[in-house]
Amino acid sequence: MDYREVASEQEFVARLGHGADWRAEIESLADDEDVDAAWFIAMGAVQDADIWYYDQDEKEYREVQFDEPLEVASCVGNISLLDGERFAHTHAVLSRRSGQTLAGHLDSATVFAGELYMRTFEEPLVRERDQPTGLDLWL
Ligand code: ZN
C-alpha cells in the first residue's frame, strides 16, 4: 500500500447541467478551477448511462449501456491527472423505477439533475499504467 498525507484546499458545491454529460461536468469544474486532485460525491438522476465493468482476467473494460431514466442513488469519485488531462474517476450506484440497482465505473451519462460536492487537495494526483492490474493507478 502506498499512501500520503493530503492537505485539503477548497470545497465546491455544484449543480450539474441538465442534458450535459455527468463526468464531463465534473471535469469542467476541475478545469475551470485548476483542480489536479480532489475527492467528490454526487447524487441526482440521469437519462441514460454507460457503465464499465473491468474484466480482471482479460484486463479490459466491458461496456454496458442503459438507455433509460435512472436515479443516481450514490456517486463517488476523484480527480487526478491521466496523460496530462484532468480525469474524473467516477463510480455510481444507479437505480431503476423498480428500485433495483445497477452499479459500476461510470464512463458517461446524460444529466437529468445532479448535485455535486468536491473537496480539492493541494498536491496533484497522477495516474500511470500499473502492470499487475492493467489499470491507470496513482503513482
Ligand atoms: Zn473505476
mmCIF file of C-alpha atoms and ligand atoms in Angstrom:
data_model
loop_
_atom_site.group_PDB
_atom_site.id
_atom_site.type_symbol
_atom_site.label_atom_id
_atom_site.label_comp_id
_atom_site.label_asym_id
_atom_site.label_seq_id
_atom_site.Cartn_x
_atom_site.Cartn_y
_atom_site.Cartn_z
ATOM 1 C CA MET A 1 0.000 0.000 0.000
ATOM 2 C CA ASP A 2 1.166 3.479 -0.867
ATOM 3 C CA TYR A 3 -0.220 6.457 0.964
ATOM 4 C CA ARG A 4 0.440 10.112 1.532
ATOM 5 C CA GLU A 5 -0.939 12.898 3.661
ATOM 6 C CA VAL A 6 -3.043 15.381 1.740
ATOM 7 C CA ALA A 7 -3.901 18.939 2.622
ATOM 8 C CA SER A 8 -7.367 19.967 1.616
ATOM 9 C CA GLU A 9 -7.617 23.252 -0.139
ATOM 10 C CA GLN A 10 -11.053 24.208 -1.395
ATOM 11 C CA GLU A 11 -14.593 22.895 -1.327
ATOM 12 C CA PHE A 12 -17.187 23.343 -4.027
ATOM 13 C CA VAL A 13 -20.810 22.512 -4.477
ATOM 14 C CA ALA A 14 -22.259 22.462 -7.974
ATOM 15 C CA ARG A 15 -25.485 21.793 -9.777
ATOM 16 C CA LEU A 16 -24.796 19.723 -12.888
ATOM 17 C CA GLY A 17 -26.340 20.998 -16.120
ATOM 18 C CA HIS A 18 -29.454 19.301 -17.479
ATOM 19 C CA GLY A 19 -28.607 17.483 -20.711
ATOM 20 C CA ALA A 20 -24.834 17.663 -20.150
ATOM 21 C CA ASP A 21 -22.587 14.668 -19.630
ATOM 22 C CA TRP A 22 -22.252 13.725 -15.939
ATOM 23 C CA ARG A 23 -18.498 13.101 -15.935
ATOM 24 C CA ALA A 24 -17.692 15.962 -18.326
ATOM 25 C CA GLU A 25 -19.479 18.375 -15.979
ATOM 26 C CA ILE A 26 -17.225 17.307 -13.104
ATOM 27 C CA GLU A 27 -14.106 17.586 -15.286
ATOM 28 C CA SER A 28 -15.286 21.009 -16.456
ATOM 29 C CA LEU A 29 -15.420 22.236 -12.857
ATOM 30 C CA ALA A 30 -11.911 20.841 -12.279
ATOM 31 C CA ASP A 31 -10.623 22.572 -15.423
ATOM 32 C CA ASP A 32 -12.287 25.881 -14.544
ATOM 33 C CA GLU A 33 -10.790 25.858 -11.035
ATOM 34 C CA ASP A 34 -7.390 24.280 -11.893
ATOM 35 C CA VAL A 35 -8.066 21.269 -9.679
ATOM 36 C CA ASP A 36 -5.492 18.480 -10.182
ATOM 37 C CA ALA A 37 -6.586 16.398 -7.192
ATOM 38 C CA ALA A 38 -9.927 16.089 -5.448
ATOM 39 C CA TRP A 39 -12.490 13.753 -3.978
ATOM 40 C CA PHE A 40 -16.161 14.137 -4.759
ATOM 41 C CA ILE A 41 -19.589 12.770 -4.032
ATOM 42 C CA ALA A 42 -22.746 13.423 -6.003
ATOM 43 C CA MET A 43 -26.373 12.429 -6.387
ATOM 44 C CA GLY A 44 -29.226 13.076 -8.768
ATOM 45 C CA ALA A 45 -30.686 11.448 -11.851
ATOM 46 C CA VAL A 46 -29.572 10.617 -15.381
ATOM 47 C CA GLN A 47 -31.398 9.883 -18.612
ATOM 48 C CA ASP A 48 -29.049 7.092 -19.703
ATOM 49 C CA ALA A 49 -25.700 5.661 -18.648
ATOM 50 C CA ASP A 50 -22.626 3.882 -19.955
ATOM 51 C CA ILE A 51 -21.224 1.745 -17.178
ATOM 52 C CA TRP A 52 -17.911 -0.036 -17.462
ATOM 53 C CA TYR A 53 -17.009 -3.276 -15.726
ATOM 54 C CA TYR A 54 -13.327 -4.222 -15.502
ATOM 55 C CA ASP A 55 -12.652 -7.811 -16.512
ATOM 56 C CA GLN A 56 -9.756 -8.715 -14.204
ATOM 57 C CA ASP A 57 -8.745 -11.790 -16.237
ATOM 58 C CA GLU A 58 -8.760 -10.065 -19.636
ATOM 59 C CA LYS A 59 -7.613 -6.729 -18.169
ATOM 60 C CA GLU A 60 -10.177 -4.922 -20.280
ATOM 61 C CA TYR A 61 -13.216 -2.822 -19.573
ATOM 62 C CA ARG A 62 -16.584 -4.180 -20.720
ATOM 63 C CA GLU A 63 -19.135 -1.528 -21.560
ATOM 64 C CA VAL A 64 -22.797 -1.845 -20.666
ATOM 65 C CA GLN A 65 -25.239 0.779 -21.946
ATOM 66 C CA PHE A 66 -28.544 1.641 -20.296
ATOM 67 C CA ASP A 67 -30.952 3.836 -22.243
ATOM 68 C CA GLU A 68 -33.489 4.574 -19.523
ATOM 69 C CA PRO A 69 -34.040 7.096 -16.725
ATOM 70 C CA LEU A 70 -32.017 6.175 -13.653
ATOM 71 C CA GLU A 71 -31.622 7.663 -10.190
ATOM 72 C CA VAL A 72 -28.055 8.321 -9.112
ATOM 73 C CA ALA A 73 -28.520 6.862 -5.663
ATOM 74 C CA SER A 74 -24.833 7.400 -4.942
ATOM 75 C CA CYS A 75 -21.823 8.594 -6.884
ATOM 76 C CA VAL A 76 -18.270 8.801 -5.643
ATOM 77 C CA GLY A 77 -15.024 9.600 -7.375
ATOM 78 C CA ASN A 78 -11.839 11.562 -7.576
ATOM 79 C CA ILE A 79 -9.951 13.929 -9.825
ATOM 80 C CA SER A 80 -6.411 13.187 -10.919
ATOM 81 C CA LEU A 81 -4.162 13.648 -13.930
ATOM 82 C CA LEU A 82 -4.142 10.999 -16.667
ATOM 83 C CA ASP A 83 -1.894 11.622 -19.670
ATOM 84 C CA GLY A 84 -1.736 15.284 -18.655
ATOM 85 C CA GLU A 85 -5.532 15.692 -18.652
ATOM 86 C CA ARG A 86 -7.850 16.022 -15.672
ATOM 87 C CA PHE A 87 -9.785 12.781 -15.273
ATOM 88 C CA ALA A 88 -12.820 12.299 -13.042
ATOM 89 C CA HIS A 89 -12.703 8.647 -11.981
ATOM 90 C CA THR A 90 -16.373 8.122 -11.288
ATOM 91 C CA HIS A 91 -18.310 5.229 -9.771
ATOM 92 C CA ALA A 92 -22.066 5.194 -9.316
ATOM 93 C CA VAL A 93 -24.916 3.182 -7.923
ATOM 94 C CA LEU A 94 -27.933 3.792 -10.165
ATOM 95 C CA SER A 95 -31.479 2.694 -9.523
ATOM 96 C CA ARG A 96 -34.298 1.801 -11.864
ATOM 97 C CA ARG A 97 -38.013 2.559 -11.476
ATOM 98 C CA SER A 98 -38.375 -0.793 -9.701
ATOM 99 C CA GLY A 99 -35.731 0.203 -7.154
ATOM 100 C CA GLN A 100 -33.298 -2.381 -8.459
ATOM 101 C CA THR A 101 -29.755 -1.109 -8.719
ATOM 102 C CA LEU A 102 -27.015 -1.076 -11.309
ATOM 103 C CA ALA A 103 -23.527 -0.081 -10.358
ATOM 104 C CA GLY A 104 -20.043 0.342 -11.646
ATOM 105 C CA HIS A 105 -17.491 2.602 -13.260
ATOM 106 C CA LEU A 106 -19.463 5.453 -14.835
ATOM 107 C CA ASP A 107 -17.995 6.470 -18.167
ATOM 108 C CA SER A 108 -20.793 8.724 -19.339
ATOM 109 C CA ALA A 109 -24.399 9.581 -18.591
ATOM 110 C CA THR A 110 -26.768 12.352 -19.606
ATOM 111 C CA VAL A 111 -27.623 14.532 -16.620
ATOM 112 C CA PHE A 112 -31.280 14.951 -15.727
ATOM 113 C CA ALA A 113 -30.340 16.675 -12.493
ATOM 114 C CA GLY A 114 -27.258 16.443 -10.331
ATOM 115 C CA GLU A 115 -25.759 17.843 -7.146
ATOM 116 C CA LEU A 116 -22.042 17.608 -6.504
ATOM 117 C CA TYR A 117 -19.738 18.214 -3.542
ATOM 118 C CA MET A 118 -15.997 18.357 -4.203
ATOM 119 C CA ARG A 119 -13.042 18.780 -1.839
ATOM 120 C CA THR A 120 -9.751 19.614 -3.517
ATOM 121 C CA PHE A 121 -6.187 18.749 -2.489
ATOM 122 C CA GLU A 122 -3.068 20.900 -2.831
ATOM 123 C CA GLU A 123 -0.783 18.315 -4.415
ATOM 124 C CA PRO A 124 -1.680 16.808 -7.810
ATOM 125 C CA LEU A 125 -2.555 13.132 -8.092
ATOM 126 C CA VAL A 126 -1.100 11.475 -11.199
ATOM 127 C CA ARG A 127 -2.118 8.175 -12.790
ATOM 128 C CA GLU A 128 0.137 5.772 -14.616
ATOM 129 C CA ARG A 129 -0.346 2.290 -16.062
ATOM 130 C CA ASP A 130 0.058 -0.362 -13.362
ATOM 131 C CA GLN A 131 1.460 -3.687 -14.540
ATOM 132 C CA PRO A 132 -0.260 -6.223 -12.248
ATOM 133 C CA THR A 133 -3.735 -4.779 -12.824
ATOM 134 C CA GLY A 134 -3.503 -3.137 -16.255
ATOM 135 C CA LEU A 135 -5.248 -0.127 -14.718
ATOM 136 C CA ASP A 136 -4.143 3.516 -14.631
ATOM 137 C CA LEU A 137 -3.457 3.913 -10.918
ATOM 138 C CA TRP A 138 -1.959 6.674 -8.773
ATOM 139 C CA LEU A 139 1.815 6.860 -8.715
HETATM 140 ZN ZN ZN B 1 -13.376 2.745 -11.949
#
